[in-house]
Coordinates of C-alpha atoms in Angstrom, one line a residue:
X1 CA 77.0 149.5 -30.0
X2 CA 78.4 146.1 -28.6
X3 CA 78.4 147.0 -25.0
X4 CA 74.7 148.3 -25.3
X5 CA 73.5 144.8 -27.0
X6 CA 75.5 143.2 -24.0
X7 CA 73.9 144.9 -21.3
X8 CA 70.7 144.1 -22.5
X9 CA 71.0 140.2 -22.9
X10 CA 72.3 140.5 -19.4
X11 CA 69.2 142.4 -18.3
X12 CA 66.9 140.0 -20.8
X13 CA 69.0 136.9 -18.5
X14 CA 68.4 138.4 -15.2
X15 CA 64.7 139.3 -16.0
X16 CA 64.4 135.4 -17.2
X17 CA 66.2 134.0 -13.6
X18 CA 64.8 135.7 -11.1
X19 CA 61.2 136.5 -9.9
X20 CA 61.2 140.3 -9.3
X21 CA 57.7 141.2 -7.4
X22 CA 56.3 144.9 -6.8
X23 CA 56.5 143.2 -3.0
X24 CA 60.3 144.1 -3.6
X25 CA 61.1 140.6 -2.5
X26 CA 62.7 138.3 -4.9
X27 CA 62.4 134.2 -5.6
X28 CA 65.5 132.0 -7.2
X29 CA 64.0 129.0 -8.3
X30 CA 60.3 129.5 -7.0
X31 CA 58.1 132.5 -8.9
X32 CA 55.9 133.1 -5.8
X33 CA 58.4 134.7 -3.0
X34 CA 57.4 134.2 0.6
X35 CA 55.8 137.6 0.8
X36 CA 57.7 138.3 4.4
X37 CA 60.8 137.3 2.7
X38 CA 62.9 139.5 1.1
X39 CA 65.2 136.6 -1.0
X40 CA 63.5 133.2 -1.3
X41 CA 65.6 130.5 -2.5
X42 CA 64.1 127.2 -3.7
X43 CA 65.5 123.9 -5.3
X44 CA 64.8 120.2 -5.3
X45 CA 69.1 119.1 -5.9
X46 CA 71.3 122.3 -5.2
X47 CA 71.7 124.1 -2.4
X48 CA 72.8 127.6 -1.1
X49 CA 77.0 127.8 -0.7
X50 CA 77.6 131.2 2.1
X51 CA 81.1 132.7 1.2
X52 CA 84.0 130.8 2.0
X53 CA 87.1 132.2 4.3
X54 CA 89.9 130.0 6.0
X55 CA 90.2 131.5 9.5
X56 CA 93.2 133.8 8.6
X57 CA 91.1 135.5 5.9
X58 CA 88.0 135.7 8.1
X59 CA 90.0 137.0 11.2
X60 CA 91.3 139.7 9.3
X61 CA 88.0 140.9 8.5
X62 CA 87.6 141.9 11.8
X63 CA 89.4 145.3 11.7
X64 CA 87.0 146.3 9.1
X65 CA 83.7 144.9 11.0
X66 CA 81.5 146.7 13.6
X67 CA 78.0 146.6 15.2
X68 CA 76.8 147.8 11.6
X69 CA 77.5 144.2 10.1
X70 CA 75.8 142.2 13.1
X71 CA 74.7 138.9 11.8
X72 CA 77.3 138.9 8.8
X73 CA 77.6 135.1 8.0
X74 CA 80.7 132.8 6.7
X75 CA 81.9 129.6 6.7
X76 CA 85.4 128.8 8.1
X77 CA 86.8 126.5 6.2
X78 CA 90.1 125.5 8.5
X79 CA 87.6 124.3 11.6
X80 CA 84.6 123.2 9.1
X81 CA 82.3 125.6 11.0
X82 CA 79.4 128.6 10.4
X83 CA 80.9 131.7 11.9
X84 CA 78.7 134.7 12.5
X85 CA 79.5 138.4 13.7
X86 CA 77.9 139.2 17.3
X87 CA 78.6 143.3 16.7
X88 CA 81.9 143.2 18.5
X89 CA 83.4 139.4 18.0
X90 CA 83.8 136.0 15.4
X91 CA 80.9 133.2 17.2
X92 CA 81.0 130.1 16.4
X93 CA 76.8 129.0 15.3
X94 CA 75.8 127.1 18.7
X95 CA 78.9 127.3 20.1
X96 CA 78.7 127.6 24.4
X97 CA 80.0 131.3 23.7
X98 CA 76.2 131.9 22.5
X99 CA 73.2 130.8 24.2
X100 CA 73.4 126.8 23.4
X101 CA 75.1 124.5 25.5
X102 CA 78.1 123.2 23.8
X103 CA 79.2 119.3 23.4
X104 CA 82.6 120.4 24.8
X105 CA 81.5 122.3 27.3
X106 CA 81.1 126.1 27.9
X107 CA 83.2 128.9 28.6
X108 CA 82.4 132.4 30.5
X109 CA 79.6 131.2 32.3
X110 CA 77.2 133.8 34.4
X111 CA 76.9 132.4 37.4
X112 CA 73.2 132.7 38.5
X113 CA 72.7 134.3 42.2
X114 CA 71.5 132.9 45.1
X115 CA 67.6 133.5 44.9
X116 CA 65.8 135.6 47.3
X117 CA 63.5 132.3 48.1
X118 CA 64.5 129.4 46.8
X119 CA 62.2 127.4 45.2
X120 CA 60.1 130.6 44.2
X121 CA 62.7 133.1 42.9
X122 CA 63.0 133.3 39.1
X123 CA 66.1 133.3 37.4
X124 CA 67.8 136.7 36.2
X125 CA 67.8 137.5 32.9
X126 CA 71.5 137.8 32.2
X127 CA 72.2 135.0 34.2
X128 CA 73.2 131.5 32.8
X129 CA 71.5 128.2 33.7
X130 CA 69.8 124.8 32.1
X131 CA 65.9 124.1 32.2
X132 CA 63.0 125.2 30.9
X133 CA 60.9 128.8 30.8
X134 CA 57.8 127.3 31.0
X135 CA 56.0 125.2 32.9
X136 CA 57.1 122.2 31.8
X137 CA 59.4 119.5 33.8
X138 CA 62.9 119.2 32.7
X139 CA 63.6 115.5 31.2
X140 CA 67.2 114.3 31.1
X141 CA 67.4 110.5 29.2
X142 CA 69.8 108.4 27.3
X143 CA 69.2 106.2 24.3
X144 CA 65.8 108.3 23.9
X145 CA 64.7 107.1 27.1
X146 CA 63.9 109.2 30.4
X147 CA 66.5 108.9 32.9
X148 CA 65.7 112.0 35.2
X149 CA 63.0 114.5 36.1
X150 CA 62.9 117.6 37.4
X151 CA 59.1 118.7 38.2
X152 CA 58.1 121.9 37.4
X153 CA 55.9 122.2 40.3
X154 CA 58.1 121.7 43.4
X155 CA 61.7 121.0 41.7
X156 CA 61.6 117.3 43.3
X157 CA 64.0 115.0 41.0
X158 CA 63.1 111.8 40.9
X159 CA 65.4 108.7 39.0
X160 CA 63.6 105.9 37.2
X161 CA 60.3 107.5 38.1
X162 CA 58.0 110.8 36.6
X163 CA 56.3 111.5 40.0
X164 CA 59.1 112.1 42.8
X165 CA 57.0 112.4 45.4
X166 CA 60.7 113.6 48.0
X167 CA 63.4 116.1 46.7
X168 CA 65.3 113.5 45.7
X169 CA 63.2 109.7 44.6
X170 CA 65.0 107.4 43.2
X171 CA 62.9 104.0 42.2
X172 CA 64.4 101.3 40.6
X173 CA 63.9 97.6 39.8
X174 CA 67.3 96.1 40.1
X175 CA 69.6 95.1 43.1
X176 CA 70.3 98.2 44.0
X177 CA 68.1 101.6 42.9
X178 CA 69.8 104.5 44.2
X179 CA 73.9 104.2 45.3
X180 CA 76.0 106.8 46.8
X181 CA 79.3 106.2 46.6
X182 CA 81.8 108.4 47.8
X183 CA 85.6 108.4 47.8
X184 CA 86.0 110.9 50.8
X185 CA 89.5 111.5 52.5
X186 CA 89.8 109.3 55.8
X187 CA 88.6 111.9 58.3
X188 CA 85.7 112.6 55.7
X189 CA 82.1 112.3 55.2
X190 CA 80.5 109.8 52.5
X191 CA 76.9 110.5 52.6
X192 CA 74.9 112.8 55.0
X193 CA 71.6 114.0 55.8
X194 CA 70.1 116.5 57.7
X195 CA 67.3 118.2 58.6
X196 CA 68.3 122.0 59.0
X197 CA 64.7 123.2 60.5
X198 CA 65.0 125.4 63.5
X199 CA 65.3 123.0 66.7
X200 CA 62.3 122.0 68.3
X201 CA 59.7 119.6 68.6
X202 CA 58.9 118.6 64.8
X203 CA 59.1 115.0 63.7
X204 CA 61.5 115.4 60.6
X205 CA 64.1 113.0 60.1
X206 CA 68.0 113.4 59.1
X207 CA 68.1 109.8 57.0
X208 CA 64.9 108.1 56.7
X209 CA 65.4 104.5 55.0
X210 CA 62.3 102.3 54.5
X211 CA 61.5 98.2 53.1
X212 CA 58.4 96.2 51.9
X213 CA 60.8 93.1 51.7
X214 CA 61.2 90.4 54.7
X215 CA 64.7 90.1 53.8
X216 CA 65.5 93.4 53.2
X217 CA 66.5 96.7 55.5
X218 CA 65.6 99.6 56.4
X219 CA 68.7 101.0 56.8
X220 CA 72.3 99.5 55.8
X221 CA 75.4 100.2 57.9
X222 CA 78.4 98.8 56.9
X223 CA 81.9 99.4 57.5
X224 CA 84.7 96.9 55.9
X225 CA 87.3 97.9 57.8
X226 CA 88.0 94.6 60.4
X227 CA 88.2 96.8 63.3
X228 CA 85.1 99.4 62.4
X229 CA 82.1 100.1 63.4
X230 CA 78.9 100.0 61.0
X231 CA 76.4 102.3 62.2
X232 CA 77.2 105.2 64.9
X233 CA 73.9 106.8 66.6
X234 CA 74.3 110.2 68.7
X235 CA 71.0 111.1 70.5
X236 CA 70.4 114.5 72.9
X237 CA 72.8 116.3 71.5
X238 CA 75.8 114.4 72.7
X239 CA 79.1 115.5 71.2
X240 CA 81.2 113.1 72.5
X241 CA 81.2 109.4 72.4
X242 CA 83.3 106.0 72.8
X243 CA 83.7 103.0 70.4
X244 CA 83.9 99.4 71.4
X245 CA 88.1 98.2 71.3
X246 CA 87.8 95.9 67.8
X247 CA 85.0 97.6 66.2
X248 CA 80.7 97.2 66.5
X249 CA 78.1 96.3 63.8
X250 CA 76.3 99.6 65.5
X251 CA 77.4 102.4 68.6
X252 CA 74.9 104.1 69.7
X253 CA 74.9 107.3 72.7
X254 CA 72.8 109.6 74.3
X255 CA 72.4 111.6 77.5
X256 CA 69.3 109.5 78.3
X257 CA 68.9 106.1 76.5
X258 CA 71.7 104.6 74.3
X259 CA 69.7 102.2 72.5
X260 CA 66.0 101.9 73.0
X261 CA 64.1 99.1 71.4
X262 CA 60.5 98.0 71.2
X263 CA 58.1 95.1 69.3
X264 CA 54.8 95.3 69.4
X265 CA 54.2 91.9 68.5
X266 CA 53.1 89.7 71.5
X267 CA 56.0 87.1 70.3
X268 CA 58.6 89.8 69.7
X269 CA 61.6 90.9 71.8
X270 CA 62.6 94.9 72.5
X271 CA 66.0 94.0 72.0
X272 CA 67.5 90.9 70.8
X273 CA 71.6 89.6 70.7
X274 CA 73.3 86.9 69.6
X275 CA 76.4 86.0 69.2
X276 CA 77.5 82.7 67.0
X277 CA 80.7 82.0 68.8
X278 CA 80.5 78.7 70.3
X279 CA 83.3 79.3 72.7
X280 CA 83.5 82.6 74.3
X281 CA 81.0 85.1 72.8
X282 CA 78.6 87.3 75.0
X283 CA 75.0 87.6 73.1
X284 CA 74.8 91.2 74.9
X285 CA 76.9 93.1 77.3
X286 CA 75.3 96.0 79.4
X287 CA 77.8 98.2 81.5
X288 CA 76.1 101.4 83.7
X289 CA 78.2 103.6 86.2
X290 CA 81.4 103.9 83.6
X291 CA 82.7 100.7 85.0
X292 CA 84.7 98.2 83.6
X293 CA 82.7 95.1 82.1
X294 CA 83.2 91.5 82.7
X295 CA 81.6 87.9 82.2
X296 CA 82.7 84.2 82.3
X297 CA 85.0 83.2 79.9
X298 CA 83.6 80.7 78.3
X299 CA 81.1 83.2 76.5
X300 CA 77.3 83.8 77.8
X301 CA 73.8 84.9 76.7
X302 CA 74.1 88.2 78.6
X303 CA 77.1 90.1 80.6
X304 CA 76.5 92.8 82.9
X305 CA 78.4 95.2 85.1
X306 CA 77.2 98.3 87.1
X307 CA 78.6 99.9 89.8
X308 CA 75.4 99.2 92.2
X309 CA 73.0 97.1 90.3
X310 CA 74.8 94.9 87.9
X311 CA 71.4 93.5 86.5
X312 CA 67.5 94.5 86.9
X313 CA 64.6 92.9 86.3
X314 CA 61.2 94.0 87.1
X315 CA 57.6 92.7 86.0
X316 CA 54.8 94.8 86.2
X317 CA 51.5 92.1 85.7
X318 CA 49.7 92.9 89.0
X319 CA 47.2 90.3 87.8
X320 CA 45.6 88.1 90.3
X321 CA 46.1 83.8 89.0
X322 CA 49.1 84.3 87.0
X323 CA 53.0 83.3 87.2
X324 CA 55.0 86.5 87.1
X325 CA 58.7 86.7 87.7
X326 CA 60.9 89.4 87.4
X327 CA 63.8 87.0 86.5
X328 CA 63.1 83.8 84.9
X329 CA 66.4 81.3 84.2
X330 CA 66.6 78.1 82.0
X331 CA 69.8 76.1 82.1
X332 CA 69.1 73.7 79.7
X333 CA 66.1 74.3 77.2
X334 CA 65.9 70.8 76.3
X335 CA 65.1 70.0 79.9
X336 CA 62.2 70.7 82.1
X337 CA 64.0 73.2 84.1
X338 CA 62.9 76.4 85.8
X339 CA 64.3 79.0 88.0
X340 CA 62.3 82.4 88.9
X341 CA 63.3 84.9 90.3
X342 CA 61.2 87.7 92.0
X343 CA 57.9 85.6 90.8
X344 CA 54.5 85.1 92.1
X345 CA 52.8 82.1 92.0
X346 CA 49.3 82.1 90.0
X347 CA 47.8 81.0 93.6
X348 CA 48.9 84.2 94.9
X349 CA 52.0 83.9 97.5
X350 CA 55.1 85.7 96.4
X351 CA 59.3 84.2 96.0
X352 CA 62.0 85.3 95.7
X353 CA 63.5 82.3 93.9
X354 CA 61.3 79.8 92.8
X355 CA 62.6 76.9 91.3
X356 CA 61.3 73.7 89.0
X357 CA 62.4 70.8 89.5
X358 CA 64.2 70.4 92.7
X359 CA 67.3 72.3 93.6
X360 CA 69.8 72.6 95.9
X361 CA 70.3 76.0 97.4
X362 CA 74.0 75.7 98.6
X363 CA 77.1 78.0 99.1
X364 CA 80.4 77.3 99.3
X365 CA 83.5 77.8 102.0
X366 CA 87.2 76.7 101.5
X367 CA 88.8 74.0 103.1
X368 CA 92.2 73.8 104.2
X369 CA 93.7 73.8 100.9
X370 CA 91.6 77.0 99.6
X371 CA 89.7 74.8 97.3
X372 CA 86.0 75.7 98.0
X373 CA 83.1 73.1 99.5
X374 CA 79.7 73.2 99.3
X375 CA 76.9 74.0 101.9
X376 CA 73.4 73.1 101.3
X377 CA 70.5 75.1 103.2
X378 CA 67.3 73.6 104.6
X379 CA 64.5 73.9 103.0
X380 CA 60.9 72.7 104.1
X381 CA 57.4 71.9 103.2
X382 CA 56.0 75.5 105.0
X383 CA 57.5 78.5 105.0
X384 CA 59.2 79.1 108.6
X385 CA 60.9 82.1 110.1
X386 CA 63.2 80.6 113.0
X387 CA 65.6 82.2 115.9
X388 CA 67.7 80.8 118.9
X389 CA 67.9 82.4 122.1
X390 CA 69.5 81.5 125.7
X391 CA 68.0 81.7 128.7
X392 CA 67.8 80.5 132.6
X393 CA 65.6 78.8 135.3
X394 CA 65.7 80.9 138.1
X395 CA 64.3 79.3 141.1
X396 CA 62.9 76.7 138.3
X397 CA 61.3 79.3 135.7
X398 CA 62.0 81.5 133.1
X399 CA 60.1 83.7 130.7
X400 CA 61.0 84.7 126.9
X401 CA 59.9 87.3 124.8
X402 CA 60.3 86.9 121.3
X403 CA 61.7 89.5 119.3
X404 CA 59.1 92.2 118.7
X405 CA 59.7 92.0 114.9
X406 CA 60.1 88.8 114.4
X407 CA 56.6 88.9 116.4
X408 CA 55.2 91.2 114.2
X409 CA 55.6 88.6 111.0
X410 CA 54.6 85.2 112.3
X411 CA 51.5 83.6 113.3
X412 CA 50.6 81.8 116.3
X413 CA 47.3 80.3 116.5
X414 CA 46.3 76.7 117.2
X415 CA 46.9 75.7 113.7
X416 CA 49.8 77.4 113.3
X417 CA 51.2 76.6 116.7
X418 CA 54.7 77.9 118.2
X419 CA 57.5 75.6 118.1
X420 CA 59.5 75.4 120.8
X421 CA 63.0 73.4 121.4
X422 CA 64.4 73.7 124.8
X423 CA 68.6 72.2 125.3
X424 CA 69.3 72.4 128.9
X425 CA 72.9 73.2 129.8
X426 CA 75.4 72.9 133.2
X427 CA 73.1 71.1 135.5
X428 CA 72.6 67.9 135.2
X429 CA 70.7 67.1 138.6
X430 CA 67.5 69.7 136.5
X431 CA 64.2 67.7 136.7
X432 CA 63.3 68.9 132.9
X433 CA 61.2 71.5 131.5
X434 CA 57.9 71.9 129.9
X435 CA 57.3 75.4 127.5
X436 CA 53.8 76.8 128.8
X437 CA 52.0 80.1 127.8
X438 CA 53.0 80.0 124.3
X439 CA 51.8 83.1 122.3
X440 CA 53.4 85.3 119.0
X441 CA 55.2 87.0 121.7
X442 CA 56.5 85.2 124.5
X443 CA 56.8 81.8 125.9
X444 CA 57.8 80.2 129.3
X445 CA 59.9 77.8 130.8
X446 CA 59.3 76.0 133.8
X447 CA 61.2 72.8 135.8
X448 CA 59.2 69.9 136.1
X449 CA 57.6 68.3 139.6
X450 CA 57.9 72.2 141.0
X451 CA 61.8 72.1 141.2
X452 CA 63.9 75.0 141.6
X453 CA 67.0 74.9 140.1
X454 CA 69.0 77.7 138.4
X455 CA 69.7 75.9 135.1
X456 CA 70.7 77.9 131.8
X457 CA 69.5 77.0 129.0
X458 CA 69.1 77.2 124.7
X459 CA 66.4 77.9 123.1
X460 CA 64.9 77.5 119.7
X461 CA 61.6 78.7 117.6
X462 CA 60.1 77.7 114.7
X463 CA 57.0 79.6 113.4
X464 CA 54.9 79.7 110.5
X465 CA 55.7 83.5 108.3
X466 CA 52.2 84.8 108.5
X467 CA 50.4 86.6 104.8
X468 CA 52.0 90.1 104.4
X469 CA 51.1 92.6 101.8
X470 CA 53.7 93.0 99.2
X471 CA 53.0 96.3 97.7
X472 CA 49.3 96.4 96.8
X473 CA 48.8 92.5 96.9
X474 CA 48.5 90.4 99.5
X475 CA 51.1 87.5 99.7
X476 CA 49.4 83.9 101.1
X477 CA 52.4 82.6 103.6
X478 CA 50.4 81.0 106.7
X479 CA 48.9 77.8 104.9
X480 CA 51.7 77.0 102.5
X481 CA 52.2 73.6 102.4
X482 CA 53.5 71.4 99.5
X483 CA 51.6 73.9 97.2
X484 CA 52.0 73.6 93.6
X485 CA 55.2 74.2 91.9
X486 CA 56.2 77.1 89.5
X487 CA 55.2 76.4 85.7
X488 CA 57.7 75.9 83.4
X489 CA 57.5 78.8 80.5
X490 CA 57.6 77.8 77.1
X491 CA 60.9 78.6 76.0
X492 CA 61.7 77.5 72.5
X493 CA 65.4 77.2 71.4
X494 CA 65.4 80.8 69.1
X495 CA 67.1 79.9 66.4
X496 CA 67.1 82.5 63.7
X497 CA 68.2 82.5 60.1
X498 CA 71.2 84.6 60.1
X499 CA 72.3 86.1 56.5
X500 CA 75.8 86.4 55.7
X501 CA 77.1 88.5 53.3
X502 CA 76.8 85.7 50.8
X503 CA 72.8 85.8 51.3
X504 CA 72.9 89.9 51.2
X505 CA 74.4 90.6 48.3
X506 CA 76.1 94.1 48.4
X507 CA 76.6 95.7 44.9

């Protein structure tokens, strides 16, 4: 009679704790059950405790476990962790052996294949990987803020910006905004960048570098090794190249044009080299024909060797009233001083060399000790072509024709008479001479008072270089005389701001 009283206060208590609905669902602590719940639990200050195992009692539950207790719960108390059965194994509740990335990283990994087309490909299903399903970007930040993006739309990445606009952007507001640094062994590679398109015409670049900033660049080449070189440029498809002994802040080598430079600005220069060594420093060398280079010494502006031309200059203003010069020399900056070289007066007569102020156009030859002396040339008001000749009275006359090229480039006229200088020679008992019949190609010699000696004698001619067309233009020769001098270009001292690595700071 005891054990049927006690069976009923147990059923009296269970009817009084739980919530039993004709749903078949039941309610602890709540008397309205979720309806798609089959046990609701509910409390305001107690919660729900799963069964408790060390990891020696739940491992050796898994002899007894199959696919028919998938989902079975505990809680290991050894590693303080949920533990559920998969069908076949223990897994720890978002651990990496599941579908969550773990803190400590994940094992047995499914690497995802190549895709068919990358970029448009989706992901296999059994494969494993980290993003998004949907299309949404992928956000990567620290201190709940946005760090990194990936965009959903083309899979460009962009740092410190939302809208990479490249497949990689990085935008930043400090000294430096995106830094590859890379530890590389000595024969390695730090940083590249191609462009892999088939080879053709297009316009893509390998590294493309780009600055709003005056004192900023483009691109930065450094290398801090005392004897390297900073930037190395291969154009054409060159596979070979050479480096400067001592190292270069840039090499650069093609099968066409090593270095090609242009400014479009009216003030700008193409190229420009300077070098800040007072003593011996070249601002630029240029070597052609694999020879070997030299230059003074004591340093200069430019140094050039070739095997035929060691320097060229040409200008190409075919402009009628202005100076042109293919070569134009200053020695002193400070000073009024001009040289051209190759010019054309704005009046329109062409020089060779063309100088401002006066000059002395000399040589040199060696005396008897070796040491060399100068020689100075003649020069005159008009510009003169001159020749010698010999020649002899016979029976008192003599005729001479001038040189049929030499003809062919003076002019003889009766303002531009021929100049003729007679030396008689060997016979002193000759009456003298008088030069008659002077034209651009012959003169003559006859004895005075209608002698008729045989007297040799020297001649000598000085005419004026008649205009000649030089190219397409025509070159004014015949009337110089005293004309104006060359114009001294204004050539200011260039005397840039050079920044150190004290004024570029490098990060």
């Amino acid at each position: 009679m005891k054990k049927i009283i006690d069976l009923s206060l147990i059923i009296i208590v269970i009817c009084f704790s739980f919530e039993i609905n004709a749903q078949n669902n039941v309610g602890i602590g709540t008397t309205t059950p979720d309806a798609n719940s089959i046990l609701e639990l509910s409390s305001t200050n107690k919660g729900i405790l799963i069964p408790r195992l060390t990891t020696v009692q739940r491992t050796a539950m898994s002899s007894s476990l199959s696919a028919t207790q998938k989902g079975l719960l505990v809680f290991d108390t050894t590693l303080g962790q949920f533990w559920f059965w998969d069908g076949t194994q223990w897994v720890v509740v978002g651990s990496g052996s599941g579908n969550a990335w773990d803190l400590l990283g994940n094992a047995g990994i499914t690497n995802p294949a190549s895709p068919a087309i990358y970029g448009t490909s989706t992901i296999g299903v059994s494969e494993n990987w980290l993003g998004t399903t949907d299309a949404n970007d992928f956000v990567i930040g620290t201190n709940n803020i946005e760090r990194m993006r990936v965009k959903q739309t083309n899979g460009n990445i962009g740092f410190g910006t939302a809208a990479p606009g490249y497949p990689l952007h990085g935008l930043g507001s400090n000294t430096i905004c995106v830094a590859v640094i890379s530890n590389s062994n000595a024969a390695g590679i730090g940083l590249t960048g191609q462009n892999i398109a088939a080879s053709g015409t297009g316009s893509g670049n390998g590294v493309f570098g780009a600055t709003v900033q005056s004192n900023g660049f483009g691109v930065y080449g450094a290398n801090l090794n005392t004897n390297g070189t900073g930037i190395l440029g291969i154009g054409n498809n060159v596979t070979t190249y050479t480096l400067v002994s001592g190292g270069s802040g840039g090499a650069f080598f093609a099968a066409l044009t090593g270095v090609y430079g242009y400014a479009a600005n009216n003030t700008g220069y193409g190229v420009y080299g300077k070098a800040v060594n007072a003593a011996s420093a070249y601002g630029v060398v240029g070597i052609a024909n694999n020879v070997t280079g030299a230059g003074p010494t004591s340093g200069a502006g430019g140094a050039f060797s070739a095997y035929n031309y060691g320097l060229s200059g040409v200008q190409t203003n075919n402009l009628a009233g202005v100076q042109t010069a293919a070569g134009y020399f200053v020695a002193d900056p400070t000073a009024p001083s001009t040289t051209l070289v190759e010019a054309w007066s704005a009046g329109g007569t062409h020089y060779k060399i063309w100088q401002n102020p006066l000059g002395a156009v000399s040589s040199s030859i060696p005396d008897f000790d070796g040491n060399p002396v100068t020689l100075h040339a003649i020069e005159t008001p008009e510009f003169y072509f001159q020749d010698y000749g010999q020649g002899k009275l016979v029976n008192g006359k003599a005729h001479i024709d001038i040189d049929p090229i030499l003809a062919k480039n003076i002019i003889i006229n009766e303002k531009h008479p021929l100049r003729v200088f007679i030396q008689l020679e060997d016979n002193e008992n000759c009456k003298g001479v008088i030069v008659k019949n002077k034209t651009a190609n012959s003169f003559d010699v006859v004895e005075l008072n209608g002698a008729t000696s045989n007297t040799p004698f020297q001649w000598f001619i000085t005419c004026n270089v008649a205009d000649a067309m030089i190219g397409k233009r025509l070159s004014k020769f015949a009337d110089l005389r005293f004309e104006p001098g060359p114009v001294n270009v204004d050539v200011p001292l260039r005397n840039d701001s050079f920044k150190s690595n004290e004024d570029v700071k490098k990060k």
